[in-house]
Amino acid sequence: MKRDLGLDATAASELMATQSAATATENSLRAALGESFGGAYFDAATRKLVVGVTDASKLATVTATGATAKIVAHSAAQLDSTVAQLNAREASAPSTVTGWYADTVTNEIVVTALPGTAEAAKAFAGYNVRVKEEAAPQMFLKGGDAYYIGGSRCSVGFTVRGGYVTAGHCETETGSAQPNNGTWAGSSFPGNDYAWVRTSGVTLEPRVGNVTVRGSSSAATGAQVCKAGSTTGYTCGTVGAKNQTVRYSQGTVTGLTATNVRCAGGDSGGGFITPAGQGQGVVSGGNTATCYFQPLGEILSRYGLSLLTG
């Protein structure tokens, strides 16, 4: 997995501009295509946005924006509906099923399951899904540094007016202890995985690692993204499938976004950000191949928070 893209300043700036434009184009086409919108992702090889459509008559609408169009079998709404149906049946899923999501790149539903349990996963979700066998996801939470909750450690995500946002399980899975640098002002886990901490007498800077936070526009699947965590530091990769359902042993979380960024215990709550400074979310959990984040926009909206930007 390539984590250092090795781009010079000019190339990095061009890539950031291209990915920002792709995000704007995706949002525009989502509205313009309506029910025929089949999802979109950023193709790193061509540096173009690829947009799926279910209606061939809408191909020109996509290509007119400079994006690449392709015919797909399922609309984004249909895929999201299937995810919602599986969410409704979550309690009946076998323990070997670790989650599910709509894969925008392949235009199909993917169910994640423990190695050697594909048949049980298909029996639950249906044989028209793709099963991806992988190690069980775990919460990133352990004793250490950054901010403490009793004997546990998590990572600050993004600073907001009055405090910062982080992962919800950092509160619910650590007992009644308060963070060493503030007090819990709100949290949600399972179902969601977000929280915010109200601080006092702490200097709050609008940064994730060395990157200044500029906003919170959601990056396209395939776009570059990096995260800052108190265990593994600043690591980078790409945005994967969105709106994923992940079944941790501690509880199920819906609406997560996958990445191939490296994370480990103690990184929970750390911030995901694009090179252009657009905040994406906070670390929820994962395994050695995948790191999931809770999207930032939902956290800010839920608690009416104002993101600090520079």
Short mmCIF file of N, CA and C in Angstrom, two decimals, residues 39-146:
data_model
loop_
_atom_site.label_atom_id
_atom_site.label_comp_id
_atom_site.label_asym_id
_atom_site.label_seq_id
_atom_site.Cartn_x
_atom_site.Cartn_y
_atom_site.Cartn_z
N GLY A 39 -23.61 6.52 -8.77
CA GLY A 39 -22.41 6.63 -7.95
C GLY A 39 -21.25 7.21 -8.73
N ALA A 40 -20.21 7.63 -8.02
CA ALA A 40 -19.04 8.23 -8.66
C ALA A 40 -17.80 7.96 -7.85
N TYR A 41 -16.66 7.98 -8.52
CA TYR A 41 -15.38 7.82 -7.83
C TYR A 41 -14.28 8.48 -8.64
N PHE A 42 -13.20 8.86 -7.95
CA PHE A 42 -12.07 9.51 -8.59
C PHE A 42 -11.08 8.44 -9.01
N ASP A 43 -10.76 8.38 -10.31
CA ASP A 43 -9.81 7.42 -10.86
C ASP A 43 -8.42 8.03 -10.78
N ALA A 44 -7.58 7.48 -9.89
CA ALA A 44 -6.24 8.04 -9.69
C ALA A 44 -5.37 7.92 -10.93
N ALA A 45 -5.60 6.88 -11.75
CA ALA A 45 -4.77 6.66 -12.94
C ALA A 45 -5.02 7.73 -13.99
N THR A 46 -6.28 8.07 -14.22
CA THR A 46 -6.62 9.06 -15.24
C THR A 46 -6.82 10.45 -14.66
N ARG A 47 -6.92 10.50 -13.32
CA ARG A 47 -7.21 11.75 -12.60
C ARG A 47 -8.51 12.38 -13.09
N LYS A 48 -9.49 11.53 -13.32
CA LYS A 48 -10.80 11.99 -13.74
C LYS A 48 -11.87 11.36 -12.87
N LEU A 49 -12.99 12.05 -12.75
CA LEU A 49 -14.14 11.52 -12.03
C LEU A 49 -14.88 10.55 -12.94
N VAL A 50 -15.19 9.37 -12.43
CA VAL A 50 -15.96 8.38 -13.17
C VAL A 50 -17.36 8.34 -12.57
N VAL A 51 -18.38 8.52 -13.41
CA VAL A 51 -19.75 8.61 -12.93
C VAL A 51 -20.60 7.52 -13.59
N GLY A 52 -21.27 6.72 -12.76
CA GLY A 52 -22.16 5.69 -13.27
C GLY A 52 -23.54 6.24 -13.54
N VAL A 53 -24.17 5.77 -14.63
CA VAL A 53 -25.55 6.15 -14.94
C VAL A 53 -26.32 4.90 -15.35
N THR A 54 -27.57 4.85 -14.99
CA THR A 54 -28.40 3.70 -15.35
C THR A 54 -29.20 3.96 -16.63
N ASP A 55 -29.21 5.19 -17.08
CA ASP A 55 -29.97 5.58 -18.27
C ASP A 55 -28.99 6.09 -19.34
N ALA A 56 -28.86 5.33 -20.45
CA ALA A 56 -27.89 5.68 -21.49
C ALA A 56 -28.13 7.07 -22.07
N SER A 57 -29.35 7.55 -22.01
CA SER A 57 -29.64 8.87 -22.56
C SER A 57 -29.01 9.99 -21.73
N LYS A 58 -28.50 9.65 -20.54
CA LYS A 58 -27.90 10.66 -19.66
C LYS A 58 -26.37 10.69 -19.76
N LEU A 59 -25.81 9.85 -20.63
CA LEU A 59 -24.36 9.80 -20.74
C LEU A 59 -23.76 11.16 -21.12
N ALA A 60 -24.43 11.85 -22.03
CA ALA A 60 -23.92 13.14 -22.49
C ALA A 60 -23.91 14.18 -21.38
N THR A 61 -24.85 14.05 -20.44
CA THR A 61 -24.89 14.98 -19.31
C THR A 61 -23.61 14.87 -18.49
N VAL A 62 -23.10 13.63 -18.37
CA VAL A 62 -21.87 13.40 -17.62
C VAL A 62 -20.65 13.89 -18.40
N THR A 63 -20.54 13.47 -19.64
CA THR A 63 -19.35 13.81 -20.43
C THR A 63 -19.23 15.31 -20.67
N ALA A 64 -20.35 16.02 -20.65
CA ALA A 64 -20.30 17.47 -20.85
C ALA A 64 -19.55 18.18 -19.72
N THR A 65 -19.44 17.52 -18.57
CA THR A 65 -18.73 18.12 -17.43
C THR A 65 -17.24 17.77 -17.44
N GLY A 66 -16.84 16.91 -18.38
CA GLY A 66 -15.46 16.47 -18.43
C GLY A 66 -15.21 15.19 -17.68
N ALA A 67 -16.24 14.66 -17.01
CA ALA A 67 -16.11 13.39 -16.29
C ALA A 67 -16.28 12.22 -17.26
N THR A 68 -15.86 11.05 -16.82
CA THR A 68 -16.03 9.83 -17.60
C THR A 68 -17.35 9.15 -17.21
N ALA A 69 -18.15 8.79 -18.18
CA ALA A 69 -19.44 8.16 -17.91
C ALA A 69 -19.38 6.67 -18.19
N LYS A 70 -20.10 5.90 -17.39
CA LYS A 70 -20.22 4.47 -17.68
C LYS A 70 -21.60 3.98 -17.27
N ILE A 71 -22.13 3.06 -18.06
CA ILE A 71 -23.44 2.48 -17.76
C ILE A 71 -23.30 1.46 -16.64
N VAL A 72 -24.17 1.55 -15.65
CA VAL A 72 -24.17 0.60 -14.54
C VAL A 72 -25.57 0.03 -14.36
N ALA A 73 -25.64 -1.08 -13.66
CA ALA A 73 -26.92 -1.77 -13.49
C ALA A 73 -27.78 -1.17 -12.39
N HIS A 74 -27.14 -0.61 -11.38
CA HIS A 74 -27.89 -0.17 -10.21
C HIS A 74 -27.64 1.32 -9.93
N SER A 75 -28.68 2.02 -9.57
CA SER A 75 -28.53 3.42 -9.19
C SER A 75 -27.96 3.48 -7.77
N ALA A 76 -27.41 4.64 -7.42
CA ALA A 76 -26.90 4.82 -6.07
C ALA A 76 -28.02 4.67 -5.06
N ALA A 77 -29.21 5.14 -5.41
CA ALA A 77 -30.35 5.02 -4.50
C ALA A 77 -30.73 3.57 -4.27
N GLN A 78 -30.66 2.74 -5.32
CA GLN A 78 -30.98 1.32 -5.17
C GLN A 78 -29.96 0.62 -4.26
N LEU A 79 -28.69 0.94 -4.46
CA LEU A 79 -27.65 0.34 -3.63
C LEU A 79 -27.82 0.77 -2.17
N ASP A 80 -28.08 2.06 -1.96
CA ASP A 80 -28.26 2.55 -0.59
C ASP A 80 -29.48 1.91 0.06
N SER A 81 -30.52 1.65 -0.76
CA SER A 81 -31.72 1.00 -0.24
C SER A 81 -31.41 -0.42 0.22
N THR A 82 -30.57 -1.12 -0.53
CA THR A 82 -30.19 -2.48 -0.14
C THR A 82 -29.39 -2.45 1.16
N VAL A 83 -28.50 -1.47 1.29
CA VAL A 83 -27.75 -1.32 2.54
C VAL A 83 -28.71 -1.08 3.70
N ALA A 84 -29.71 -0.25 3.48
CA ALA A 84 -30.70 0.04 4.53
C ALA A 84 -31.48 -1.22 4.91
N GLN A 85 -31.81 -2.05 3.92
CA GLN A 85 -32.52 -3.29 4.20
C GLN A 85 -31.67 -4.24 5.04
N LEU A 86 -30.38 -4.32 4.71
CA LEU A 86 -29.49 -5.15 5.51
C LEU A 86 -29.34 -4.58 6.92
N ASN A 87 -29.30 -3.26 7.01
CA ASN A 87 -29.22 -2.63 8.34
C ASN A 87 -30.42 -3.02 9.20
N ALA A 88 -31.59 -3.09 8.57
CA ALA A 88 -32.81 -3.43 9.30
C ALA A 88 -32.79 -4.87 9.81
N ARG A 89 -31.99 -5.71 9.14
CA ARG A 89 -31.89 -7.12 9.52
C ARG A 89 -30.61 -7.42 10.28
N GLU A 90 -29.92 -6.39 10.71
CA GLU A 90 -28.60 -6.56 11.32
C GLU A 90 -28.60 -7.54 12.49
N ALA A 91 -29.65 -7.51 13.30
CA ALA A 91 -29.70 -8.38 14.48
C ALA A 91 -29.68 -9.86 14.12
N SER A 92 -30.12 -10.20 12.90
CA SER A 92 -30.17 -11.61 12.49
C SER A 92 -28.92 -12.06 11.74
N ALA A 93 -27.97 -11.17 11.53
CA ALA A 93 -26.75 -11.52 10.81
C ALA A 93 -25.88 -12.44 11.66
N PRO A 94 -25.24 -13.43 11.05
CA PRO A 94 -24.33 -14.30 11.82
C PRO A 94 -23.15 -13.51 12.35
N SER A 95 -22.57 -13.97 13.44
CA SER A 95 -21.46 -13.24 14.07
C SER A 95 -20.23 -13.18 13.16
N THR A 96 -20.17 -14.05 12.16
CA THR A 96 -19.02 -14.06 11.24
C THR A 96 -19.11 -12.97 10.18
N VAL A 97 -20.28 -12.32 10.05
CA VAL A 97 -20.43 -11.20 9.13
C VAL A 97 -20.00 -9.94 9.86
N THR A 98 -19.04 -9.21 9.28
CA THR A 98 -18.48 -8.05 9.97
C THR A 98 -18.94 -6.71 9.40
N GLY A 99 -19.75 -6.74 8.33
CA GLY A 99 -20.28 -5.48 7.79
C GLY A 99 -20.72 -5.61 6.36
N TRP A 100 -21.18 -4.51 5.78
CA TRP A 100 -21.62 -4.47 4.39
C TRP A 100 -21.63 -3.03 3.90
N TYR A 101 -21.57 -2.88 2.59
CA TYR A 101 -21.56 -1.54 1.99
C TYR A 101 -21.82 -1.63 0.50
N ALA A 102 -22.10 -0.48 -0.11
CA ALA A 102 -22.26 -0.38 -1.55
C ALA A 102 -20.93 0.05 -2.15
N ASP A 103 -20.37 -0.76 -3.04
CA ASP A 103 -19.10 -0.45 -3.70
C ASP A 103 -19.40 0.38 -4.94
N THR A 104 -19.04 1.67 -4.89
CA THR A 104 -19.31 2.57 -6.00
C THR A 104 -18.52 2.20 -7.25
N VAL A 105 -17.31 1.68 -7.06
CA VAL A 105 -16.45 1.36 -8.20
C VAL A 105 -17.00 0.18 -9.00
N THR A 106 -17.47 -0.86 -8.31
CA THR A 106 -17.97 -2.05 -9.00
C THR A 106 -19.49 -2.09 -9.12
N ASN A 107 -20.18 -1.12 -8.49
CA ASN A 107 -21.63 -1.02 -8.57
C ASN A 107 -22.31 -2.29 -8.04
N GLU A 108 -21.91 -2.70 -6.83
CA GLU A 108 -22.49 -3.88 -6.22
C GLU A 108 -22.45 -3.78 -4.70
N ILE A 109 -23.22 -4.64 -4.07
CA ILE A 109 -23.20 -4.73 -2.62
C ILE A 109 -22.11 -5.70 -2.20
N VAL A 110 -21.30 -5.28 -1.24
CA VAL A 110 -20.23 -6.12 -0.71
C VAL A 110 -20.51 -6.41 0.76
N VAL A 111 -20.37 -7.67 1.14
CA VAL A 111 -20.51 -8.08 2.53
C VAL A 111 -19.14 -8.55 3.01
N THR A 112 -18.68 -7.99 4.13
CA THR A 112 -17.40 -8.42 4.69
C THR A 112 -17.64 -9.50 5.74
N ALA A 113 -16.77 -10.50 5.74
CA ALA A 113 -16.95 -11.64 6.65
C ALA A 113 -15.60 -12.22 7.03
N LEU A 114 -15.59 -12.96 8.12
CA LEU A 114 -14.36 -13.59 8.58
C LEU A 114 -13.90 -14.64 7.57
N PRO A 115 -12.59 -14.90 7.50
CA PRO A 115 -12.07 -15.89 6.54
C PRO A 115 -12.77 -17.24 6.65
N GLY A 116 -13.14 -17.81 5.49
CA GLY A 116 -13.76 -19.13 5.45
C GLY A 116 -15.25 -19.15 5.72
N THR A 117 -15.90 -17.96 5.76
CA THR A 117 -17.33 -17.93 6.12
C THR A 117 -18.18 -17.28 5.03
N ALA A 118 -17.72 -17.32 3.79
CA ALA A 118 -18.44 -16.66 2.70
C ALA A 118 -19.85 -17.21 2.51
N GLU A 119 -20.01 -18.51 2.61
CA GLU A 119 -21.33 -19.11 2.38
C GLU A 119 -22.35 -18.62 3.40
N ALA A 120 -21.95 -18.53 4.65
CA ALA A 120 -22.87 -18.03 5.68
C ALA A 120 -23.24 -16.58 5.41
N ALA A 121 -22.29 -15.81 4.91
CA ALA A 121 -22.55 -14.41 4.59
C ALA A 121 -23.56 -14.29 3.45
N LYS A 122 -23.40 -15.12 2.42
CA LYS A 122 -24.33 -15.09 1.29
C LYS A 122 -25.71 -15.59 1.69
N ALA A 123 -25.75 -16.56 2.57
CA ALA A 123 -27.04 -17.07 3.04
C ALA A 123 -27.81 -15.97 3.76
N PHE A 124 -27.09 -15.09 4.44
CA PHE A 124 -27.74 -13.98 5.13
C PHE A 124 -28.13 -12.85 4.18
N ALA A 125 -27.19 -12.45 3.34
CA ALA A 125 -27.39 -11.25 2.52
C ALA A 125 -27.96 -11.51 1.15
N GLY A 126 -27.86 -12.76 0.64
CA GLY A 126 -28.31 -13.06 -0.71
C GLY A 126 -27.13 -13.41 -1.60
N TYR A 127 -27.33 -14.28 -2.54
CA TYR A 127 -26.23 -14.76 -3.36
C TYR A 127 -25.85 -13.80 -4.49
N ASN A 128 -26.54 -12.66 -4.57
CA ASN A 128 -26.19 -11.66 -5.58
C ASN A 128 -25.24 -10.61 -5.03
N VAL A 129 -24.65 -10.86 -3.86
CA VAL A 129 -23.69 -9.93 -3.28
C VAL A 129 -22.28 -10.51 -3.43
N ARG A 130 -21.29 -9.64 -3.33
CA ARG A 130 -19.89 -10.09 -3.31
C ARG A 130 -19.43 -10.15 -1.86
N VAL A 131 -18.81 -11.25 -1.49
CA VAL A 131 -18.31 -11.40 -0.13
C VAL A 131 -16.80 -11.17 -0.11
N LYS A 132 -16.37 -10.33 0.78
CA LYS A 132 -14.95 -10.02 0.96
C LYS A 132 -14.53 -10.55 2.33
N GLU A 133 -13.68 -11.57 2.34
CA GLU A 133 -13.23 -12.15 3.58
C GLU A 133 -12.01 -11.41 4.11
N GLU A 134 -12.06 -11.02 5.37
CA GLU A 134 -10.97 -10.27 5.98
C GLU A 134 -11.04 -10.39 7.49
N ALA A 135 -10.00 -9.94 8.16
CA ALA A 135 -9.94 -10.00 9.62
C ALA A 135 -11.03 -9.13 10.24
N ALA A 136 -11.42 -9.47 11.45
CA ALA A 136 -12.47 -8.70 12.13
C ALA A 136 -12.00 -7.29 12.45
N PRO A 137 -12.87 -6.29 12.29
CA PRO A 137 -12.51 -4.91 12.67
C PRO A 137 -12.45 -4.78 14.18
N GLN A 138 -11.62 -3.91 14.66
CA GLN A 138 -11.49 -3.66 16.09
C GLN A 138 -11.52 -2.17 16.37
N MET A 139 -11.94 -1.80 17.58
CA MET A 139 -11.89 -0.40 17.97
C MET A 139 -10.45 -0.01 18.29
N PHE A 140 -10.07 1.18 17.90
CA PHE A 140 -8.73 1.66 18.19
C PHE A 140 -8.74 2.38 19.53
N LEU A 141 -8.47 1.67 20.58
CA LEU A 141 -8.55 2.21 21.93
C LEU A 141 -7.60 1.44 22.83
N LYS A 142 -6.65 2.14 23.49
CA LYS A 142 -5.76 1.47 24.42
C LYS A 142 -5.10 2.50 25.33
N GLY A 143 -4.46 2.02 26.37
CA GLY A 143 -3.76 2.93 27.28
C GLY A 143 -2.58 3.59 26.58
N GLY A 144 -2.28 4.84 26.91
CA GLY A 144 -1.17 5.51 26.26
C GLY A 144 -1.20 7.02 26.41
N ASP A 145 -0.96 7.73 25.28
CA ASP A 145 -0.80 9.19 25.28
C ASP A 145 -1.94 9.86 24.53
N ALA A 146 -1.82 11.13 24.19
CA ALA A 146 -2.77 11.97 23.44
C ALA A 146 -3.80 12.56 24.39
#
